[in-house]
Amino acid sequence: MSGDHQALALLLFSAFVAVTLGITTWVSRDRHGSAEEFYTGGRLFSPMENGFAIAGDYMSAASFLGISGLIALFGYDGMLYSVGFLVAWLVVLLLVAELVRNCGRFTLADVVATRMRERPVRIAAGTSSVAVSVLYLVAQMVGAGSLVALLLGGTSEAARAWTVIGVGALMVVYVTLGGMRATTWIQIVKAVLLMAGTVGLTVLVLVRFHGDFNALLTTAAERSGHGKEFLIPGLAYGGGWTARFDFISLGLALVLGTAGLPHILSRFYTVPTARAARRSVVWSIGLIGSFYLMTIVLGFGAAAVVGTAEVRASSAAGNTAVPLLALDLGGGAGSTGGTVLFAVVAAIAFATILAVVAGITLASSASVAHDLYASLKKPRPEPRAESPADFRAASNTEARGEVAVARFAAAGIGAVAIALGLLARDLNVAFLVGLAFAVAASANLPVLLYSLFWRNFTTRGAVWSVYGGLVPAVLLVVFSPVVSGSPEAIFPGVDFHVFPLQNPGLVSIPLGFLAGWIGTVLFPERADEAKHAESEVRSLTGAGAV
């Protein structure tokens, strides 16, 4: 890209980073170090604010860069991601949003622990939450690397590496200083910018084709090199039974995975009531639904305006389709309009990555501190004659210690995500998020639904359900063509894959549900009916909710 592109885009990057760091600094001055403030922002956000924040958290680099790129490369088959990500919100709205807000406090494990033995359940749920979050973070890191490589006019490995490291450093700063309050406002700002940029690009694409969507599709098919096959199913998932099963597996993961994402579930705790949580989801569905409809226009627009071959030449995974589309719509390389529009879109994409990364890091660090650390540390001995004032002081001290652990955990999780992001730099970001959704649907969703709706569910069943979905999902990914045995794999020079599908959801999701059922039915352990009755009333009515 030209020097003008670089200078303007870097200027906009710097402006957004400066604004968000200003928000973080401003918020951190008012924080009082409590766990509730750090994890939930004091539960003071309105449904509209939280709805925008949820949308900002959900509309990630996978959505903005990855989905449009897949549609530009594979046409109809690429739309599966748009449809799957959107339909998933119906599951969230109908099954989990209000119930999770009533039963939990900070994390997914809180919901399960209301009626189970806390220690084993928290360790299992905390482990799975961290695993899902790290996978999701890797996708954002890959998106950041692709974006800056395009901006700098090449595929410099050093530039990608330093970009990933820089994003990791910023996310640690956001989380450690500002907690949930700063993260939420960053996500709101990002959601507004992303929606404005997406609407603008969609309008420009439709204007280019005089509002004729049929002409857009026809041109996209012609420039794709595949003709009419570009507009019908089968281009990406029609090569045989393996590809068809992969299609089913991916669809299951996308539709069921959202309800098990830790950073989405944690957003329901930032509002004061369950009704506010439900209204938040309604707000977010409106924003997210319109956004994913526009990604379809952008994907086919990139194929029609830029050309599939040019998109693939810039990024084999299609991650740069939207910035290239913006460049062409603005007047092409070297034009003032193209330079400005490219820089604006690149800055919005970068803002998208930073905001989503902050939300995921906060959720995963909360799982480490509130679930893993709190479960593994030795319990505080309580004197018999402890006064209420002494008890509150000790509790506040413990909460501050837990928050300190969460801040340290953010740095550690960031380091792991950076390392994995450098390894997976050539994979499509939407595809990587699909893997995270599969792990979430396999490990988190079964235990969540069983805990909420199955009266006889036990602690053993909960632990088996988490590990019975998590371990197979991770192992199937490791031994799949994603890691080895194909030119696009993380390690293309070796071949140790034995599982033919790229997404493990078709196998690992049923295994998660089956393991929970086996652990409950086949082993004698009496469910605590009183705790179940209490959690049922609490989940349905909100009585006793925090």
XYZ file of C-alpha atoms in Angstrom:
546
model
C 0.000 0.000 0.000
C 1.113 3.598 -0.574
C 2.644 5.824 2.071
C -0.635 7.772 2.260
C -2.526 4.600 3.173
C -0.036 3.755 5.870
C 0.136 7.240 7.359
C -3.633 7.812 7.464
C -4.492 4.323 8.728
C -1.793 4.486 11.398
C -3.101 7.908 12.420
C -6.625 6.499 12.813
C -5.271 3.467 14.662
C -3.450 5.765 17.048
C -6.554 7.937 17.551
C -8.702 4.944 18.492
C -6.031 3.537 20.816
C -5.650 6.963 22.450
C -9.413 7.301 22.966
C -9.779 3.807 24.417
C -6.775 4.229 26.677
C -8.314 7.517 27.817
C -11.574 5.701 28.636
C -9.631 3.039 30.521
C -7.677 5.614 32.517
C -10.816 7.598 33.336
C -12.686 4.512 34.494
C -9.751 3.153 36.507
C -9.691 6.332 38.628
C -13.173 5.532 39.974
C -12.766 1.820 40.626
C -12.671 0.615 44.215
C -11.081 -2.785 43.663
C -14.129 -4.953 44.387
C -14.727 -8.159 42.462
C -18.192 -6.996 41.412
C -16.769 -3.781 39.957
C -13.961 -5.567 38.104
C -16.033 -8.457 36.717
C -19.405 -6.773 36.072
C -18.851 -3.004 36.149
C -21.098 -2.750 39.193
C -24.123 -4.121 37.224
C -25.010 -0.534 36.299
C -25.403 -0.754 32.508
C -28.774 -0.245 30.844
C -30.228 -2.836 28.436
C -29.411 -0.622 25.455
C -25.820 -0.045 26.579
C -25.336 -3.721 27.298
C -26.987 -4.678 23.991
C -24.509 -2.498 22.100
C -21.661 -3.959 24.169
C -22.812 -7.531 23.455
C -22.958 -6.722 19.754
C -19.513 -5.164 19.983
C -18.222 -8.244 21.768
C -19.793 -10.667 19.276
C -19.072 -8.906 15.969
C -15.420 -9.863 15.918
C -12.673 -9.928 13.326
C -14.145 -13.260 12.270
C -17.360 -11.481 11.362
C -15.978 -8.377 9.706
C -12.935 -9.849 7.964
C -13.382 -13.617 7.923
C -17.005 -14.103 6.862
C -16.851 -11.601 4.024
C -13.622 -13.222 2.888
C -15.132 -16.702 2.865
C -18.127 -15.476 0.858
C -15.754 -13.779 -1.591
C -13.861 -17.065 -2.010
C -16.661 -19.656 -1.835
C -19.897 -17.780 -2.498
C -23.020 -19.508 -1.193
C -21.131 -21.875 1.115
C -19.441 -18.957 2.854
C -22.854 -17.644 3.939
C -23.151 -20.534 6.404
C -21.149 -18.479 8.889
C -23.462 -15.468 8.586
C -26.571 -17.606 9.043
C -25.088 -19.721 11.837
C -23.809 -16.802 13.893
C -27.203 -15.091 13.649
C -29.450 -18.108 14.348
C -27.337 -18.886 17.417
C -28.798 -15.848 19.168
C -32.246 -17.439 19.199
C -30.797 -20.223 21.358
C -29.264 -17.623 23.671
C -32.492 -15.623 23.953
C -34.837 -18.569 24.469
C -32.729 -20.852 26.674
C -29.996 -19.148 28.635
C -29.954 -15.323 28.863
C -32.481 -14.727 31.642
C -31.777 -17.970 33.505
C -28.020 -17.397 33.542
C -28.481 -13.853 34.864
C -30.637 -15.134 37.724
C -28.458 -18.099 38.710
C -24.937 -16.783 38.271
C -22.775 -14.028 39.621
C -19.621 -13.630 37.531
C -18.901 -16.763 35.439
C -20.421 -19.863 33.828
C -19.293 -21.978 36.784
C -21.484 -19.914 39.124
C -24.583 -21.240 37.368
C -23.569 -24.883 37.739
C -22.221 -24.483 41.267
C -25.575 -23.296 42.653
C -26.668 -26.920 43.024
C -23.373 -28.897 42.853
C -20.219 -29.367 44.928
C -18.312 -26.217 44.059
C -14.660 -27.268 43.875
C -14.744 -29.946 41.119
C -17.370 -28.074 39.115
C -15.480 -24.780 39.202
C -12.196 -26.402 38.204
C -13.812 -28.161 35.242
C -15.858 -25.174 34.031
C -12.959 -22.774 34.562
C -10.621 -24.967 32.525
C -13.047 -25.210 29.616
C -13.758 -21.468 29.692
C -10.051 -20.656 29.434
C -9.619 -23.142 26.561
C -12.505 -21.615 24.582
C -11.280 -18.080 25.249
C -7.737 -18.807 24.094
C -9.003 -20.321 20.837
C -11.171 -17.260 20.253
C -8.259 -14.944 21.025
C -6.064 -16.710 18.468
C -8.548 -15.795 15.731
C -8.396 -12.131 16.680
C -4.590 -12.190 16.666
C -4.561 -13.710 13.184
C -6.936 -10.999 11.967
C -4.696 -8.276 13.378
C -1.639 -9.742 11.681
C -3.347 -10.011 8.290
C -4.669 -6.468 8.514
C -1.367 -4.822 9.310
C 0.501 -6.939 6.751
C -1.875 -5.599 4.095
C -1.469 -2.067 5.396
C 2.325 -2.266 5.164
C 2.151 -3.557 1.609
C 3.468 -7.043 2.122
C 3.425 -10.141 4.251
C 6.367 -9.282 6.475
C 6.521 -11.905 9.224
C 8.214 -9.398 11.526
C 5.357 -6.909 11.024
C 2.758 -9.578 11.781
C 4.619 -10.722 14.865
C 4.973 -7.228 16.314
C 1.321 -6.492 15.543
C 0.168 -9.567 17.451
C 2.436 -8.664 20.366
C 1.134 -5.082 20.367
C -2.518 -6.201 20.384
C -1.738 -8.577 23.233
C -0.111 -5.813 25.243
C -3.051 -3.451 24.715
C -5.614 -6.031 25.772
C -3.716 -6.651 29.010
C -3.700 -2.894 29.716
C -7.456 -2.576 29.056
C -8.341 -5.460 31.350
C -5.913 -4.871 34.198
C -6.617 -1.148 34.507
C -10.281 -0.767 33.586
C -11.979 -4.121 34.163
C -15.516 -4.635 32.861
C -16.526 -0.979 32.942
C -13.768 0.148 30.573
C -14.140 -2.955 28.404
C -17.876 -2.315 28.012
C -17.453 1.292 26.890
C -14.721 0.281 24.451
C -17.102 -2.311 22.988
C -19.919 0.241 22.706
C -17.668 2.683 20.831
C -16.446 -0.111 18.604
C -20.008 -1.335 17.854
C -21.053 2.145 16.730
C -17.960 2.517 14.515
C -18.354 -0.959 13.024
C -22.043 -0.528 12.219
C -21.382 2.876 10.653
C -18.533 1.514 8.529
C -20.490 -1.565 7.455
C -23.566 0.465 6.508
C -21.391 2.864 4.506
C -19.658 0.089 2.568
C -22.940 -1.738 1.929
C -24.514 1.416 0.514
C -21.487 2.007 -1.737
C -21.627 -1.572 -3.053
C -25.341 -1.292 -3.830
C -24.832 2.121 -5.455
C -22.092 0.636 -7.636
C -24.675 -1.827 -9.003
C -27.545 0.718 -9.008
C -29.390 -1.179 -6.284
C -29.687 -4.294 -8.467
C -28.765 -7.199 -6.189
C -29.168 -9.653 -9.044
C -26.538 -7.768 -11.045
C -24.244 -7.915 -8.020
C -24.604 -11.698 -7.742
C -24.183 -12.223 -11.488
C -20.999 -10.149 -11.582
C -19.647 -11.904 -8.496
C -20.220 -15.293 -10.138
C -18.489 -14.167 -13.316
C -15.440 -12.747 -11.523
C -15.153 -15.664 -9.132
C -13.927 -18.028 -11.829
C -16.565 -20.599 -10.851
C -19.578 -19.317 -12.772
C -23.013 -20.335 -11.501
C -21.456 -22.821 -9.064
C -20.472 -19.790 -6.987
C -24.143 -19.138 -6.200
C -25.240 -22.672 -5.279
C -24.251 -25.021 -2.454
C -21.232 -27.266 -2.860
C -18.241 -25.111 -3.757
C -16.574 -25.498 -0.352
C -18.554 -28.388 1.142
C -19.575 -30.437 -1.865
C -16.479 -32.496 -2.549
C -17.702 -35.705 -0.974
C -19.166 -37.160 2.184
C -16.337 -35.797 4.309
C -17.037 -32.265 3.137
C -20.769 -32.706 3.732
C -20.233 -33.963 7.259
C -17.899 -31.009 7.799
C -20.735 -28.729 6.714
C -23.107 -30.287 9.263
C -20.432 -30.169 11.950
C -19.742 -26.494 11.372
C -23.452 -25.639 11.358
C -23.976 -27.378 14.711
C -20.973 -25.616 16.223
C -22.077 -22.164 15.079
C -25.707 -22.499 16.165
C -24.999 -24.085 19.567
C -21.647 -22.525 20.426
C -22.740 -18.957 21.226
C -24.689 -20.056 24.304
C -21.478 -21.538 25.716
C -19.079 -18.638 25.059
C -17.722 -17.344 28.398
C -17.317 -13.730 27.261
C -20.941 -13.614 26.027
C -22.387 -15.213 29.166
C -20.456 -12.798 31.395
C -22.183 -9.852 29.718
C -25.527 -10.881 31.230
C -24.146 -10.100 34.700
C -23.484 -6.427 33.879
C -27.173 -5.438 34.051
C -29.223 -5.145 37.272
C -32.036 -7.637 36.516
C -32.917 -10.686 34.425
C -35.475 -8.623 32.498
C -32.695 -6.213 31.582
C -30.584 -9.166 30.422
C -33.388 -10.339 28.130
C -33.876 -6.834 26.733
C -30.112 -6.620 26.164
C -30.307 -9.693 23.951
C -33.179 -8.148 21.973
C -31.081 -5.030 21.346
C -28.085 -7.116 20.342
C -30.119 -9.325 17.989
C -31.282 -6.243 16.082
C -27.736 -4.964 15.682
C -26.161 -8.332 14.976
C -28.889 -9.398 12.539
C -28.537 -6.303 10.392
C -24.756 -6.596 10.509
C -24.668 -10.202 9.273
C -27.071 -9.407 6.459
C -24.647 -6.694 5.366
C -21.652 -9.066 5.486
C -23.371 -11.042 2.715
C -23.465 -7.918 0.545
C -19.824 -7.169 1.367
C -18.688 -10.717 0.587
C -20.361 -10.866 -2.803
C -19.340 -7.246 -3.354
C -15.683 -8.140 -2.836
C -15.995 -10.978 -5.356
C -17.734 -8.699 -7.888
C -15.671 -5.534 -7.458
C -12.238 -6.823 -6.456
C -12.379 -10.342 -7.873
C -11.897 -13.673 -6.133
C -8.427 -14.158 -7.594
C -7.226 -10.777 -6.280
C -8.650 -11.482 -2.834
C -6.916 -14.864 -2.699
C -3.651 -13.348 -3.942
C -3.683 -10.836 -1.080
C -4.648 -13.397 1.565
C -5.118 -17.072 0.821
C -7.696 -17.268 3.617
C -9.625 -14.206 2.367
C -9.022 -12.114 5.493
C -8.322 -8.912 3.517
C -11.412 -8.904 1.266
C -13.186 -6.001 3.018
C -10.199 -3.601 3.105
C -9.522 -4.323 -0.576
C -13.199 -3.699 -1.361
C -13.039 -0.359 0.455
C -9.955 0.631 -1.527
C -11.661 -0.097 -4.838
C -14.975 1.548 -3.871
C -13.153 4.707 -2.851
C -11.540 5.112 -6.273
C -8.755 2.543 -6.372
C -5.112 2.485 -5.342
C -3.474 5.910 -5.421
C -6.743 7.884 -5.256
C -7.589 10.129 -2.327
C -10.990 8.514 -1.836
C -9.498 5.036 -1.929
C -6.802 6.014 0.558
C -9.294 7.540 2.999
C -11.853 4.725 2.787
C -9.202 2.020 3.064
C -7.691 3.700 6.114
C -11.086 4.133 7.785
C -12.060 0.490 7.226
C -8.650 -0.751 8.386
C -8.948 1.356 11.538
C -12.468 0.042 12.227
C -11.253 -3.529 11.764
C -8.377 -2.884 14.145
C -10.795 -1.352 16.673
C -12.962 -4.453 16.293
C -10.043 -6.692 17.166
C -8.986 -4.661 20.195
C -12.492 -4.482 21.671
C -13.251 -8.181 21.234
C -9.849 -9.191 22.550
C -10.421 -7.123 25.710
C -13.785 -8.789 26.377
C -12.464 -12.314 25.887
C -9.400 -11.673 28.031
C -11.556 -10.326 30.857
C -13.851 -13.366 30.766
C -10.973 -15.848 30.732
C -9.044 -14.068 33.510
C -12.249 -14.060 35.583
C -12.488 -17.834 35.126
C -8.879 -18.265 36.248
C -9.291 -16.118 39.358
C -12.921 -16.706 40.384
C -13.101 -20.413 39.500
C -9.635 -21.985 39.372
C -7.720 -19.889 41.916
C -10.615 -19.612 44.354
C -11.171 -23.379 44.204
C -7.538 -24.460 44.523
C -6.423 -22.114 47.314
C -6.726 -23.259 50.915
C -9.916 -22.046 52.599
C -9.486 -19.219 55.108
C -9.832 -20.443 58.682
C -12.761 -18.686 60.334
C -12.611 -17.960 64.054
C -15.728 -18.929 65.963
C -16.322 -15.508 67.422
C -15.794 -13.521 64.275
C -17.713 -10.251 64.249
C -19.674 -9.118 61.150
C -17.207 -6.257 60.654
C -14.229 -8.635 60.732
C -15.990 -10.999 58.329
C -16.700 -8.192 55.842
C -13.116 -6.954 56.071
C -11.749 -10.449 55.448
C -14.157 -10.954 52.535
C -13.084 -7.656 50.974
C -9.447 -8.659 51.346
C -10.149 -11.983 49.612
C -12.004 -10.207 46.798
C -9.101 -7.823 46.239
C -6.715 -10.781 46.153
C -8.925 -12.516 43.597
C -9.006 -9.408 41.400
C -5.199 -9.176 41.602
C -4.954 -12.776 40.407
C -7.313 -11.960 37.530
C -5.024 -9.132 36.433
C -1.978 -11.398 36.457
C -3.985 -14.080 34.624
C -4.790 -11.592 31.853
C -1.080 -11.222 31.142
C -0.524 -14.978 31.074
C -3.494 -15.656 28.812
C -2.333 -12.863 26.516
C 1.104 -14.486 26.190
C -0.416 -17.872 25.273
C -2.764 -16.283 22.718
C 0.126 -14.382 21.133
C 2.189 -17.561 20.724
C -0.686 -19.542 19.192
C -1.674 -16.584 16.991
C 1.783 -16.581 15.423
C 1.474 -20.313 14.663
C -1.998 -20.026 13.063
C -1.319 -16.828 11.083
C -2.310 -18.301 7.695
C -5.760 -19.635 8.669
C -9.065 -17.838 8.071
C -10.248 -16.022 11.189
C -13.884 -17.127 10.804
C -12.715 -20.720 10.504
C -10.673 -20.383 13.722
C -13.682 -18.948 15.542
C -15.697 -21.921 14.274
C -13.292 -24.173 16.200
C -13.795 -22.096 19.358
C -17.568 -22.381 18.923
C -17.255 -26.170 18.578
C -15.315 -26.439 21.849
C -17.819 -24.135 23.606
C -20.784 -26.164 22.346
C -19.083 -29.425 23.380
C -17.830 -28.519 26.857
C -19.930 -25.609 28.161
C -23.385 -25.917 26.625
C -24.216 -29.482 27.830
C -23.351 -28.771 31.468
C -25.221 -25.453 31.327
C -28.436 -26.938 29.914
C -28.326 -30.004 32.178
C -27.824 -27.785 35.241
C -30.734 -25.550 34.337
C -33.259 -28.164 33.206
C -32.394 -31.664 34.547
C -33.569 -32.264 38.116
C -31.407 -35.371 38.699
C -28.161 -33.929 37.323
C -25.226 -34.514 39.708
C -21.755 -33.158 40.352
C -20.143 -36.201 38.742
C -22.336 -35.725 35.683
C -21.322 -32.043 35.489
C -17.615 -32.814 35.615
C -17.941 -35.658 33.112
C -19.995 -33.456 30.803
C -17.335 -30.718 30.704
C -14.340 -32.995 30.213
C -16.307 -35.394 28.010
C -16.825 -32.571 25.528
C -13.622 -30.577 26.028
C -11.046 -33.352 25.718
C -12.477 -34.962 22.543
C -12.975 -31.551 20.900
C -9.369 -30.479 21.514
C -7.916 -33.878 20.546
C -9.977 -34.058 17.351
C -8.707 -30.598 16.352
C -5.093 -31.627 17.061
C -5.448 -34.755 14.917
C -7.445 -33.073 12.135
C -6.333 -31.571 8.791
C -6.312 -28.169 10.530
C -3.022 -28.993 12.269
C -1.287 -31.366 9.826
C -1.664 -33.271 6.594
C -2.798 -30.478 4.246
C -1.147 -27.498 2.521
C -3.265 -25.075 4.595
C -2.482 -26.755 7.929
C -0.605 -25.142 10.792
C 2.196 -27.678 10.240
C 1.973 -28.447 6.503
C 5.243 -30.386 6.396
C 4.041 -33.247 8.600
C 1.025 -35.514 8.598
C -0.342 -37.075 11.779
C -4.040 -36.380 11.195
C -6.427 -39.298 11.698
C -9.724 -37.391 12.024
C -11.017 -36.401 8.554
C -13.223 -33.410 9.519
C -11.924 -29.895 10.045
C -14.533 -29.018 12.666
C -15.035 -31.520 15.525
C -18.560 -30.426 16.516
C -20.434 -33.318 14.895
C -18.624 -35.789 17.174
C -17.627 -33.787 20.252
C -20.977 -32.050 20.936
C -22.956 -35.331 21.278
C -20.082 -36.735 23.368
C -20.402 -33.838 25.816
C -24.121 -34.494 26.300
C -23.566 -38.278 26.455
C -20.788 -38.008 29.046
C -22.992 -35.868 31.298
C -25.804 -38.401 31.045
C -23.509 -41.380 31.741
C -21.853 -39.674 34.702
C -25.268 -38.978 36.218
C -27.151 -42.198 35.465
C -24.543 -44.936 35.840
C -22.946 -43.832 39.105
C -24.839 -43.675 42.396
C -24.874 -40.108 43.621
C -28.020 -38.568 44.989
C -28.847 -35.156 43.537
C -29.516 -32.456 46.114
C -33.236 -31.857 45.560
C -33.374 -28.865 47.887
C -30.601 -27.082 46.003
C -32.252 -27.929 42.697
C -35.588 -26.537 43.874
C -33.854 -23.381 45.097
C -31.956 -22.885 41.826
C -35.093 -23.604 39.779
C -37.098 -20.940 41.611
C -34.185 -18.539 41.397
C -33.633 -19.092 37.664
C -37.312 -18.703 36.758
C -38.296 -15.881 39.104
C -35.064 -14.077 39.993
C -35.758 -14.498 43.723
C -32.418 -14.385 45.527
C -30.460 -13.359 42.428
C -27.391 -11.201 43.013
